[in-house]
Tab-separated table of C-alpha atoms in Angstrom:
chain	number	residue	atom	x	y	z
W	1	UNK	CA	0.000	0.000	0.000
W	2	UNK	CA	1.339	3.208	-0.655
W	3	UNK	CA	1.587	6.625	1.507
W	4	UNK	CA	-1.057	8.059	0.406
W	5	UNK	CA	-3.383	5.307	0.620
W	6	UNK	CA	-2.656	4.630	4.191
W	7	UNK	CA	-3.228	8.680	4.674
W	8	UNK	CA	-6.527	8.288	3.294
W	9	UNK	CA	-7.686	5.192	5.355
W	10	UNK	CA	-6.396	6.745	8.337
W	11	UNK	CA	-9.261	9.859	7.737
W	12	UNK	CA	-12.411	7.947	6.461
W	13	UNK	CA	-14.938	7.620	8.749
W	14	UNK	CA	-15.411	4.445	10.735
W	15	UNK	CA	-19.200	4.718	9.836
W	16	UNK	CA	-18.011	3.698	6.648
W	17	UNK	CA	-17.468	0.495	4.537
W	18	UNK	CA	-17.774	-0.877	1.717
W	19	UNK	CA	-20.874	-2.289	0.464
W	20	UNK	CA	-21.746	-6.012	0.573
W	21	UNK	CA	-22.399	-8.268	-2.620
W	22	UNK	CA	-25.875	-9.328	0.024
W	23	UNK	CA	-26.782	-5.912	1.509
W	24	UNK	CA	-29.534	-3.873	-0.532
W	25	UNK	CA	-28.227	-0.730	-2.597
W	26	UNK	CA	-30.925	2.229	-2.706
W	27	UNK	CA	-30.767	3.048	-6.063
W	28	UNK	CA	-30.304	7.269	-6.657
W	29	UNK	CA	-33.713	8.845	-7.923
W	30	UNK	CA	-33.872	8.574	-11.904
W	31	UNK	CA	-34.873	11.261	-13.664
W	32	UNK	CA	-37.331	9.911	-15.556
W	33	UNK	CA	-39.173	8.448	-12.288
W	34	UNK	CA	-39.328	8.537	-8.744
W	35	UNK	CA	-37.108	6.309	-6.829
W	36	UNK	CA	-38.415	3.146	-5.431
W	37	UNK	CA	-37.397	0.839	-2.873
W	38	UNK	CA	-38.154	-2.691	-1.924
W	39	UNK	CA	-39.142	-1.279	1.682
W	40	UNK	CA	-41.475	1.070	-0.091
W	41	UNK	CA	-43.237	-1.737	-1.700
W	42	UNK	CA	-44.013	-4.045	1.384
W	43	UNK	CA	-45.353	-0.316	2.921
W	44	UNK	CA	-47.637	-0.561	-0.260
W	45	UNK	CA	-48.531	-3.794	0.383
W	46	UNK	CA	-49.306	-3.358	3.862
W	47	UNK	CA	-51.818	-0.375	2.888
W	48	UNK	CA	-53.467	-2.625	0.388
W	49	UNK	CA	-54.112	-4.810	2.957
W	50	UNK	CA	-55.291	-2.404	5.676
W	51	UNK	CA	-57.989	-0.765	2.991
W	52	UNK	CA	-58.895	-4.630	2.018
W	53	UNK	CA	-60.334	-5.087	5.742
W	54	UNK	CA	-62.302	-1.981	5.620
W	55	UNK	CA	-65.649	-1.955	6.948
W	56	UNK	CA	-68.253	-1.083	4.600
W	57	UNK	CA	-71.005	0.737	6.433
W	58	UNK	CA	-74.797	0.087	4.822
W	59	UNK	CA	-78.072	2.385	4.328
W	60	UNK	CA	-79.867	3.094	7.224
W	61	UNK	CA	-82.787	1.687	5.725
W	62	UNK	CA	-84.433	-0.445	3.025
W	63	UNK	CA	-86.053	0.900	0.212
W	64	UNK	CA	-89.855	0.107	1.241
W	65	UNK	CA	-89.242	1.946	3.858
W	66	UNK	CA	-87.684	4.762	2.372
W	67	UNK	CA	-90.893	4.912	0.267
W	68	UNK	CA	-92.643	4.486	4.284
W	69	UNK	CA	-90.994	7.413	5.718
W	70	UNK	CA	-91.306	9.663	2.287
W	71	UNK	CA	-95.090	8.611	2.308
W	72	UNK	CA	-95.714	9.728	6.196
W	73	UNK	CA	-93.933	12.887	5.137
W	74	UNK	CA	-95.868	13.787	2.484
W	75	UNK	CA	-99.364	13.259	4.809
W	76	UNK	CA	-98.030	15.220	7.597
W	77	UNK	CA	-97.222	18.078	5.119
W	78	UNK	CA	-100.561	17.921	3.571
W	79	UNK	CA	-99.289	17.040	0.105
W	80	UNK	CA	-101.304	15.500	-2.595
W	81	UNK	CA	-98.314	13.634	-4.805
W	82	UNK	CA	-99.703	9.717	-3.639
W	83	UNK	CA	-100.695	7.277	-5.918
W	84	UNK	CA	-103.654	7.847	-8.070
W	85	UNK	CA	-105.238	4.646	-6.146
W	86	UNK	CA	-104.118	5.815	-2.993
W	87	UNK	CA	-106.235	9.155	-3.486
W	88	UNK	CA	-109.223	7.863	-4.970
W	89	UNK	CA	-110.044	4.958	-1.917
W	90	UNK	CA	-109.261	7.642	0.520
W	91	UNK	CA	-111.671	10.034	-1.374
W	92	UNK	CA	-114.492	7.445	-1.304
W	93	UNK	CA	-114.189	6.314	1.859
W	94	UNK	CA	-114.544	10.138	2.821
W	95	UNK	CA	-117.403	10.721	0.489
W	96	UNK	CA	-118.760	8.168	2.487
W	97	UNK	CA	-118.385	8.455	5.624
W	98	UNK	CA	-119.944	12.324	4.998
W	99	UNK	CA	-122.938	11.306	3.683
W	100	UNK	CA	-123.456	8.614	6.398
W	101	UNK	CA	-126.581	10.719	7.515
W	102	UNK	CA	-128.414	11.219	4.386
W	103	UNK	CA	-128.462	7.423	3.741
W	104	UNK	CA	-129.736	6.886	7.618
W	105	UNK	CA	-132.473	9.605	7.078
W	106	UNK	CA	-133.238	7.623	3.938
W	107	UNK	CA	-133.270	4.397	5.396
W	108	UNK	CA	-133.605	0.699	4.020
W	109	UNK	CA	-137.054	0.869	2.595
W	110	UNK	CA	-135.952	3.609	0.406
W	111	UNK	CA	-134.264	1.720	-2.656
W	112	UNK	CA	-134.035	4.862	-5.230
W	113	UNK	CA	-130.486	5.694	-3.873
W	114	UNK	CA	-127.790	3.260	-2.902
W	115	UNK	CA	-124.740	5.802	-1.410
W	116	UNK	CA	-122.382	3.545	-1.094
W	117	UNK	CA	-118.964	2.455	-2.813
W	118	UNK	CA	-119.076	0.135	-5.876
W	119	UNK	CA	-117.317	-3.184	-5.857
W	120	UNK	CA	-113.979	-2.488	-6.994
W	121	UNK	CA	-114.065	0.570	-4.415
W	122	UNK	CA	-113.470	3.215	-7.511
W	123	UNK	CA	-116.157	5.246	-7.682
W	124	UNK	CA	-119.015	5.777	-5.336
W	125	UNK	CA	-122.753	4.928	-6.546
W	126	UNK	CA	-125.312	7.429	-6.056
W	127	UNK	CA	-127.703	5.776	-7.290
W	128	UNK	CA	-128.208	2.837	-10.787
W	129	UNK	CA	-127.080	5.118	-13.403
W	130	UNK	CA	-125.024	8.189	-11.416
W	131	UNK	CA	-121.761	7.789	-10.275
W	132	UNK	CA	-118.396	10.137	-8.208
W	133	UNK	CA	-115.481	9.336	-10.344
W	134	UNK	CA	-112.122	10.715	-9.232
W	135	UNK	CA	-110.097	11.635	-12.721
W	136	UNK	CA	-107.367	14.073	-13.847
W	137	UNK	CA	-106.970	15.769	-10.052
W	138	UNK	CA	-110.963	16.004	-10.557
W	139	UNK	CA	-114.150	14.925	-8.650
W	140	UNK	CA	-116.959	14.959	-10.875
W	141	UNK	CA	-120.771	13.883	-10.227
W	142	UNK	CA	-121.380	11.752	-13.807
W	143	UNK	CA	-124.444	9.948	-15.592
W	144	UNK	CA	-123.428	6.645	-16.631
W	145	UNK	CA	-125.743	4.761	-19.656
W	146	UNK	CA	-124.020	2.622	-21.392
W	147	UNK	CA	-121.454	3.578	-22.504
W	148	UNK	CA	-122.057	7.164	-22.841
W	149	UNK	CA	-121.011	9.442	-20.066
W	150	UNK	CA	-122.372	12.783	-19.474
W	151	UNK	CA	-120.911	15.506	-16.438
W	152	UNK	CA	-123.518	16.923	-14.438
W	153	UNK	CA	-121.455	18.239	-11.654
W	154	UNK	CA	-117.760	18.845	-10.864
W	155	UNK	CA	-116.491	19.938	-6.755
W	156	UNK	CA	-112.999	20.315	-5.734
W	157	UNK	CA	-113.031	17.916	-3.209
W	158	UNK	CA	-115.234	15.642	-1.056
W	159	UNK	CA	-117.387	18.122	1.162
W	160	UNK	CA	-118.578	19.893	-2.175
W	161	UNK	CA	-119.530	16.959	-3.479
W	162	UNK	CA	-121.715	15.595	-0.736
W	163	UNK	CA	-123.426	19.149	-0.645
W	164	UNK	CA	-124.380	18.314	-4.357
W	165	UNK	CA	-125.155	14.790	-3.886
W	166	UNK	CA	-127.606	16.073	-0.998
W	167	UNK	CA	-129.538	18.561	-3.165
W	168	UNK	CA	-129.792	15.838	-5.232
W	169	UNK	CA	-131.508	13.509	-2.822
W	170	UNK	CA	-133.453	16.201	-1.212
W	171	UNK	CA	-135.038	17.434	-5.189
W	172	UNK	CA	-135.901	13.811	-5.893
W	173	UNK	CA	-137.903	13.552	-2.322
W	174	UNK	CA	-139.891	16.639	-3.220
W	175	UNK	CA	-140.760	15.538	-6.806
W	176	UNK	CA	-142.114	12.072	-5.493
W	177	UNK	CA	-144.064	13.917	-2.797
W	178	UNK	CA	-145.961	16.244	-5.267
W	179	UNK	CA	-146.245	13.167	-7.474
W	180	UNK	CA	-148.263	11.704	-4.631
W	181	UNK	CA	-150.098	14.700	-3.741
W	182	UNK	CA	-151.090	15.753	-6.794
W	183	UNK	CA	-154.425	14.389	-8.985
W	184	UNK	CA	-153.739	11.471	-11.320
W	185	UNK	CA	-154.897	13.437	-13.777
W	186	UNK	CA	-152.108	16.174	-13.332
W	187	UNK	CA	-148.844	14.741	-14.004
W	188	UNK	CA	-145.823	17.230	-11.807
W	189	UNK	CA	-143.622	18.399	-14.250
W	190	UNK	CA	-140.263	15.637	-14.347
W	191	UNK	CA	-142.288	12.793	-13.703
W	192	UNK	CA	-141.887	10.994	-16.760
W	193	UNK	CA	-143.813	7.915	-15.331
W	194	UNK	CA	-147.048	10.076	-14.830
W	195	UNK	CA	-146.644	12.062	-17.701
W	196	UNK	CA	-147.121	9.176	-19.764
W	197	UNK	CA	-150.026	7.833	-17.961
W	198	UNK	CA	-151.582	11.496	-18.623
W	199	UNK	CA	-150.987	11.157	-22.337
W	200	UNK	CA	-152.890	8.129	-23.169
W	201	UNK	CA	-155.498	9.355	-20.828
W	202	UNK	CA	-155.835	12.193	-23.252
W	203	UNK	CA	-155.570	10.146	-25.585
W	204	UNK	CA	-158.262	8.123	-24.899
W	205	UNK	CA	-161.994	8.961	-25.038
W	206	UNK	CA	-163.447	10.314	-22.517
W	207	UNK	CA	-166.978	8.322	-20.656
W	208	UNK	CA	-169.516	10.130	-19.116
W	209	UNK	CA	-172.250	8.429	-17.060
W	210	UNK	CA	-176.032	8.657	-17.492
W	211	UNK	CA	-176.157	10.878	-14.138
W	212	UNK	CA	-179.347	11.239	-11.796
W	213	UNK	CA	-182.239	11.850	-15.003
W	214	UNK	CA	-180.798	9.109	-17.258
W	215	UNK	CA	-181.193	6.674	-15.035
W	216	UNK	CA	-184.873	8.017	-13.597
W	217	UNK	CA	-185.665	7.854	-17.594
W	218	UNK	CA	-184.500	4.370	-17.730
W	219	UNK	CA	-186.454	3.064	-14.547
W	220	UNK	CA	-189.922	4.878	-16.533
W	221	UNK	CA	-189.065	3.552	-19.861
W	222	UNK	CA	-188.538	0.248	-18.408
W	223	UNK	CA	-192.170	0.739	-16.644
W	224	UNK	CA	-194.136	1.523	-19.482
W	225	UNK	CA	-192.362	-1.575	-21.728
W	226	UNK	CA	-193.554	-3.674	-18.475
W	227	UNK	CA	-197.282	-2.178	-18.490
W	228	UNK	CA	-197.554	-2.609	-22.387
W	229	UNK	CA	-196.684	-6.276	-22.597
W	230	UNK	CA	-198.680	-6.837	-19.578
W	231	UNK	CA	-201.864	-5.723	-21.374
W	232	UNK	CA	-200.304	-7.690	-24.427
W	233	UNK	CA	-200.944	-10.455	-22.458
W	234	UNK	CA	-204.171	-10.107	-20.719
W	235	UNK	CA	-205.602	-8.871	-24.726
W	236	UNK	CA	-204.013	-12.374	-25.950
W	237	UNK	CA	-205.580	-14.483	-22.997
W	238	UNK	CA	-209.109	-13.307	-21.856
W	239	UNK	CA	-209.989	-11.028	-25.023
W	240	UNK	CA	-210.812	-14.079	-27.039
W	241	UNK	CA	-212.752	-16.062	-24.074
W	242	UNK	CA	-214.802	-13.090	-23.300
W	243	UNK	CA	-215.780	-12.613	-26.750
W	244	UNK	CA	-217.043	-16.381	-26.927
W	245	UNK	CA	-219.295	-16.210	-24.173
């Protein structure tokens, strides 16, 4: 070894050696990339491994009952966004409760009305041919023949619509009432039933009776026909024997 060889192994650092063929080199940082490390890669791997065992935390709740809650929130607010189904029971089971006291003042014998829901709980039946429908948002009082429909009322909501259903009921009482009162012979204006019984009475001719004189006229005519064939008879029988003697 020469001087200055031994001068500069006297001055390095005893921290210092030289690498080992089995001890890992960090590599400089490349300019085209960062540097990387083979302890950077299990620190990685461990992080992969700690995000694998994550917890994943679930909804709160289901999706019926999201559609529970959002329902119960809409009621308590008053809204009107439900089903179409949804609103139209609820509106006949309203319409009917509210005119719960027109059908008891009506009773059972009365069968012209029937105020109550139809099968399929869609509509409520006022009576064979009138019928609440709930359609488009609307609550309209309709005339069902057939099938032909014609309006005759529409009411923003259930209240109105009794009101209407109640003048109803109350204007077809009255009409039977003067149809009863009145003579046979005059027909109330709306009953059709009368006012065809009316016509062919016009129509057909009308028979007078003989009165008081007619029949006093009969009992004399019958009286003298009586007399006149009782003389017939005594002139046929003792005329001739008298005559002989």
């Amino acid at each position: 070894m020469s001087e200055e060889s031994r001068i500069l192994s006297r001055h390095r650092d005893p921290g210092d050696h030289e690498p080992d063929a089995h001890e890992p080199v960090a590599h400089e940082p490349d300019a085209h990339g960062p540097a990387f490390s083979e302890t950077e890669g299990a620190d990685a791997s461990g992080m992969d491994d700690v995000r694998s065992d994550r917890i994943i935390r679930r909804p709160r709740y289901s999706l019926s009952e999201a559609l529970e809650r959002l329902r119960h929130a809409q009621e308590e607010a008053g809204l009107s966004g439900g089903p179409v189904a949804v609103q139209r029971s609820r509106g006949v089971e309203t319409l009917d409760s509210l005119l719960e006291d027109v059908r008891a003042e009506l009773g059972p014998q009365d069968r012209r009305f029937l105020l109550r829901p139809s099968a399929d709980g869609s509509r409520y039946l006022v009576d064979a041919v009138t019928a609440v429908r709930w359609q488009d948002g609307r609550i309209v009082l309709c005339e069902e023949r057939g099938a032909s429909e014609r309006i005759l009322i529409e009411a923003g909501d259930e209240p109105d619509i009794a009101e209407a259903i109640t003048d109803l009921v109350a204007g077809d009482l009255l009409a039977r009432e003067s149809a009863r009162a009145a003579p046979p012979d005059e027909a109330p204006v709306g009953d059709t039933g009368n006012a065809v019984q009316a016509g062919s009475a016009e129509a057909m001719p009308v028979r007078r009776g003989f009165g008081f004189f007619g029949a006093l006229a009969l009992f004399l005519l019958g009286m003298l026909v009586g007399a006149a064939l009782l003389l017939a008879y005594g002139w046929v029988t003792i005329g001739p024997s008298t005559g002989a003697s």
